[in-house]
Short mmCIF file of C-alpha atoms in Angstrom, two decimals:
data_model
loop_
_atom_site.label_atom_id
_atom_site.label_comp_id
_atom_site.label_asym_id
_atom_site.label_seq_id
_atom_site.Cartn_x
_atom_site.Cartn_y
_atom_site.Cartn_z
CA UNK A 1 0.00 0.00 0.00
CA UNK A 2 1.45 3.66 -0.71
CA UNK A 3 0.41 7.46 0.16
CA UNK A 4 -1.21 9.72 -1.29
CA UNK A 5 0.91 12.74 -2.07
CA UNK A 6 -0.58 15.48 -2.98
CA UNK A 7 2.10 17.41 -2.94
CA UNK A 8 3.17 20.94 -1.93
CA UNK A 9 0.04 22.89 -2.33
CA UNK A 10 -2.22 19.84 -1.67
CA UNK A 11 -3.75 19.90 -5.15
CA UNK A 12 -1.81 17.55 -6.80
CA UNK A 13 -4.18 14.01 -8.17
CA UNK A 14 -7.03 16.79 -8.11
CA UNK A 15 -7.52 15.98 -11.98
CA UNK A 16 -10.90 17.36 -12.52
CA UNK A 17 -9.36 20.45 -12.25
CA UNK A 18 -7.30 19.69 -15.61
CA UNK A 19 -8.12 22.07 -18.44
CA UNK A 20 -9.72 19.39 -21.79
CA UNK A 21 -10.08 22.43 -23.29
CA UNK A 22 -9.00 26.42 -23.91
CA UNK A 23 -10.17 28.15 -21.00
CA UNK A 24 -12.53 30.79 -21.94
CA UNK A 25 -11.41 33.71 -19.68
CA UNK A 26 -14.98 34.91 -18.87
CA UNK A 27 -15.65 31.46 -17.47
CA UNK A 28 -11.97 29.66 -16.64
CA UNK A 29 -13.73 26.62 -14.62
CA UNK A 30 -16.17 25.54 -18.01
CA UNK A 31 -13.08 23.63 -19.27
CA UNK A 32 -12.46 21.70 -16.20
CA UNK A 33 -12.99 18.08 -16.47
CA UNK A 34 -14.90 17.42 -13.71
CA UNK A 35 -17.44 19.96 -15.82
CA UNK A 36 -17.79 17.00 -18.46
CA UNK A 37 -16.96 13.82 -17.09
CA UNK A 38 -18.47 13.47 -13.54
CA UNK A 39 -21.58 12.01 -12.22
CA UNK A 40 -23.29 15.56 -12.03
CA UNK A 41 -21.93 16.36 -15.80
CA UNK A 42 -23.01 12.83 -17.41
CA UNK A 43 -26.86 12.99 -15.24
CA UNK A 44 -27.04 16.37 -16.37
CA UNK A 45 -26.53 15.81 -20.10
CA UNK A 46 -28.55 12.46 -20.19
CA UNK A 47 -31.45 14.05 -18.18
CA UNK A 48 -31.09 17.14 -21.04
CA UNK A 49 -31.36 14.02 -23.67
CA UNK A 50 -34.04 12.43 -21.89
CA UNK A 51 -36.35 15.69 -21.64
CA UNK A 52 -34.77 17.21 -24.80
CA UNK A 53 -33.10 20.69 -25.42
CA UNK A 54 -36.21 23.14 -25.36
CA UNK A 55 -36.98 21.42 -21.58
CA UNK A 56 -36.97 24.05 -18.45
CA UNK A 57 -33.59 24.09 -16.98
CA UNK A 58 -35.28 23.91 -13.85
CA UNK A 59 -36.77 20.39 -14.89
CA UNK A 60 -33.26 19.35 -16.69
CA UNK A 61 -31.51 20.12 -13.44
CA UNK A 62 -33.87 18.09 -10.80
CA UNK A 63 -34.29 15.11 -13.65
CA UNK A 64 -30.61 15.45 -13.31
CA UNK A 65 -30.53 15.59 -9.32
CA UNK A 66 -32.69 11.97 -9.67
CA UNK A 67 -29.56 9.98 -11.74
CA UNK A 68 -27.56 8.83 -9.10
CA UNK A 69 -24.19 6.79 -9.62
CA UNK A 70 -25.68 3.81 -9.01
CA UNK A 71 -28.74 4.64 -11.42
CA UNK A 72 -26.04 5.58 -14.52
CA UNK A 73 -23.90 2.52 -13.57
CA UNK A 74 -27.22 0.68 -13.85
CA UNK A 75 -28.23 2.46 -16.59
CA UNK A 76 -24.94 1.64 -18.54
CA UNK A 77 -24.52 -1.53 -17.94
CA UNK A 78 -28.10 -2.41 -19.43
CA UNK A 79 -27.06 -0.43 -22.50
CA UNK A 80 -28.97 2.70 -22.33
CA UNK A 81 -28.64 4.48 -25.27
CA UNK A 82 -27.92 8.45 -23.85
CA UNK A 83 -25.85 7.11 -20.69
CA UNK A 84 -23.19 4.72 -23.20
CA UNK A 85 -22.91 8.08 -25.44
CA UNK A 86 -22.56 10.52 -22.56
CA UNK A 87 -20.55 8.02 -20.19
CA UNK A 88 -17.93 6.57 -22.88
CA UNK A 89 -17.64 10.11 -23.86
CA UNK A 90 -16.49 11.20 -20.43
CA UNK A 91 -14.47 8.58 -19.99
CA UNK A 92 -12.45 9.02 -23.13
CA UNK A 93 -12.06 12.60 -22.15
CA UNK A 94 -10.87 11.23 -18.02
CA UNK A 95 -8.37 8.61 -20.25
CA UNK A 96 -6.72 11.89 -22.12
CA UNK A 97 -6.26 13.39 -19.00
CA UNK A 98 -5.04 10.94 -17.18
CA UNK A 99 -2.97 9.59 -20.21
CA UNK A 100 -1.23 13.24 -20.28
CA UNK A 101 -0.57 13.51 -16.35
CA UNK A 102 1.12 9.72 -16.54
CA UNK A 103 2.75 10.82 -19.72
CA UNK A 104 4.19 14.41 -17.87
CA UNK A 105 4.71 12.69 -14.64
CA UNK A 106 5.60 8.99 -15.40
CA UNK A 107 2.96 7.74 -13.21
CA UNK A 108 2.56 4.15 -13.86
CA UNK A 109 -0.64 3.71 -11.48
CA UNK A 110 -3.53 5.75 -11.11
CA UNK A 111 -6.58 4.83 -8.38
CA UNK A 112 -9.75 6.74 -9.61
CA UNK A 113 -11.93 8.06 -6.52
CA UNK A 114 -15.45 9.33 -6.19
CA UNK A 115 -19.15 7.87 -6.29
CA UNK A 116 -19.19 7.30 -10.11
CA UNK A 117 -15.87 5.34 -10.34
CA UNK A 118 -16.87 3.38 -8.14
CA UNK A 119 -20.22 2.28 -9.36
CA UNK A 120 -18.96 2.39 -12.79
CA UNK A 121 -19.34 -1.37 -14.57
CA UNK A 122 -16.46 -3.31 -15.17
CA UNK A 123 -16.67 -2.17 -19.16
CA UNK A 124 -16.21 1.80 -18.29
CA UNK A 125 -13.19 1.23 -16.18
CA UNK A 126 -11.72 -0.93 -18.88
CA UNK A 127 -12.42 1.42 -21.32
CA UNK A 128 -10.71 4.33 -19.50
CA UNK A 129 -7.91 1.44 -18.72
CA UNK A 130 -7.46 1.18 -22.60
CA UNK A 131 -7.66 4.64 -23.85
CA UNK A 132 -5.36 5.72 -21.41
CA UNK A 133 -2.61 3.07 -22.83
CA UNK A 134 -3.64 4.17 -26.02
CA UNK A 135 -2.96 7.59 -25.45
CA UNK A 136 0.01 7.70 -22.89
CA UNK A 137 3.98 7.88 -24.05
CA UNK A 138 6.07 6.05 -24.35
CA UNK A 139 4.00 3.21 -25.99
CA UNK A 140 6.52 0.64 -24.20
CA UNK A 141 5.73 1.96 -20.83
CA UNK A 142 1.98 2.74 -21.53
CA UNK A 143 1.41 -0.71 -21.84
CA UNK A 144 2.42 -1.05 -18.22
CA UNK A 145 -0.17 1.68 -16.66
CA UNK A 146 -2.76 0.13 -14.36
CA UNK A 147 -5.38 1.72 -12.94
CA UNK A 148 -8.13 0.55 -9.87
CA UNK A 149 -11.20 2.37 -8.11
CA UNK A 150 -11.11 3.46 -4.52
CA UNK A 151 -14.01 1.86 -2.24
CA UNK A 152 -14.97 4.84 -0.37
CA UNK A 153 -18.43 5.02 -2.24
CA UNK A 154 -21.27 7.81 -1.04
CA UNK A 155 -18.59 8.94 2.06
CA UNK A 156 -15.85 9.98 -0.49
CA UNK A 157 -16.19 13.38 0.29
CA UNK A 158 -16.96 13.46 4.09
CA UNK A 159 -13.58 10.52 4.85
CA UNK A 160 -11.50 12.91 2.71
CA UNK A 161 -12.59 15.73 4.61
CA UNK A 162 -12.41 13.85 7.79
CA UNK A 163 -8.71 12.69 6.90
CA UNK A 164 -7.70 16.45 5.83
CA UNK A 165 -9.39 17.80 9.18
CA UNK A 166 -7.18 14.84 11.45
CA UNK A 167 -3.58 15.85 9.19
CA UNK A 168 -4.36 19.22 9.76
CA UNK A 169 -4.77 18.99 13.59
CA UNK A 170 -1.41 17.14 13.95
CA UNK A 171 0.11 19.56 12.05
CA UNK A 172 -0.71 22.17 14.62
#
């Protein structure tokens, strides 16, 4: 078993902070990753799909609020039509990322965190897995990269917190 490092300013493995695309400078954070390829992003744009693009934003977004992790893994793995498209699509954009952080920072391993990841079928991880070898340089070494899921499920957020709260006291 390792550590996590996250390094000097404590952001480092925060990846849905990576930029998939040019920032717009009126609205930096719309190219983050996490804006495209996370539970909220994928529920949002199948729930737009589902009630199609002239629905109330207001309905989109509580539609949205009702696709939980468990319902898109569920949802994916019975080969809904609008999750596949919107779910493969986010994770080929997660594999670039990742792919260009291993690439950058010759990380051979990466453990993917958070509710969706972990309710995520078998056949996304492996697809991420895949791309990511696909993408990632040198070839030789790419072939190499593993990656696994974290077990925290629905108390991601509140252990991480918890664990940043406890380092922080023993700090002081």
């Amino acid at each position: 078993a390792g550590r996590i490092d996250t390094g000097p300013l404590g952001t480092a493995g925060e990846i849905g902070q990576f930029h998939i695309t040019t920032p717009d400078p009126a609205s930096p954070r719309a190219s983050w990753l996490e804006r495209h390829a996370s539970r909220a992003a994928i529920a949002h744009a199948v729930a737009r799909d589902e009630l199609g693009e002239f629905a109330d934003n207001a309905d989109v977004e509580q539609h949205a609020r009702s696709i939980t992790a468990s319902v898109l893994a569920s949802r994916y793995a019975s080969g809904h039509p609008s999750t596949v498209a919107q779910a493969d699509s986010a994770a080929d954009m997660l594999a670039t990322a990742i792919a260009s952080v291993c690439t950058v920072l010759g990380v051979p391993h990466v453990v993917l965190g958070g509710g969706l990841a972990e309710h995520m079928p078998d056949a996304g991880v492996d697809r991420i897995t895949s791309c990511t070898k696909a993408l990632a340089h040198p070839p030789a070494r790419a072939a190499a990269f593993t990656l696994s899921r974290t077990a925290l499920c629905p108390r991601a957020g509140l252990t991480g917190a918890a664990l940043l709260a406890i380092e922080l006291a023993e700090t002081v």
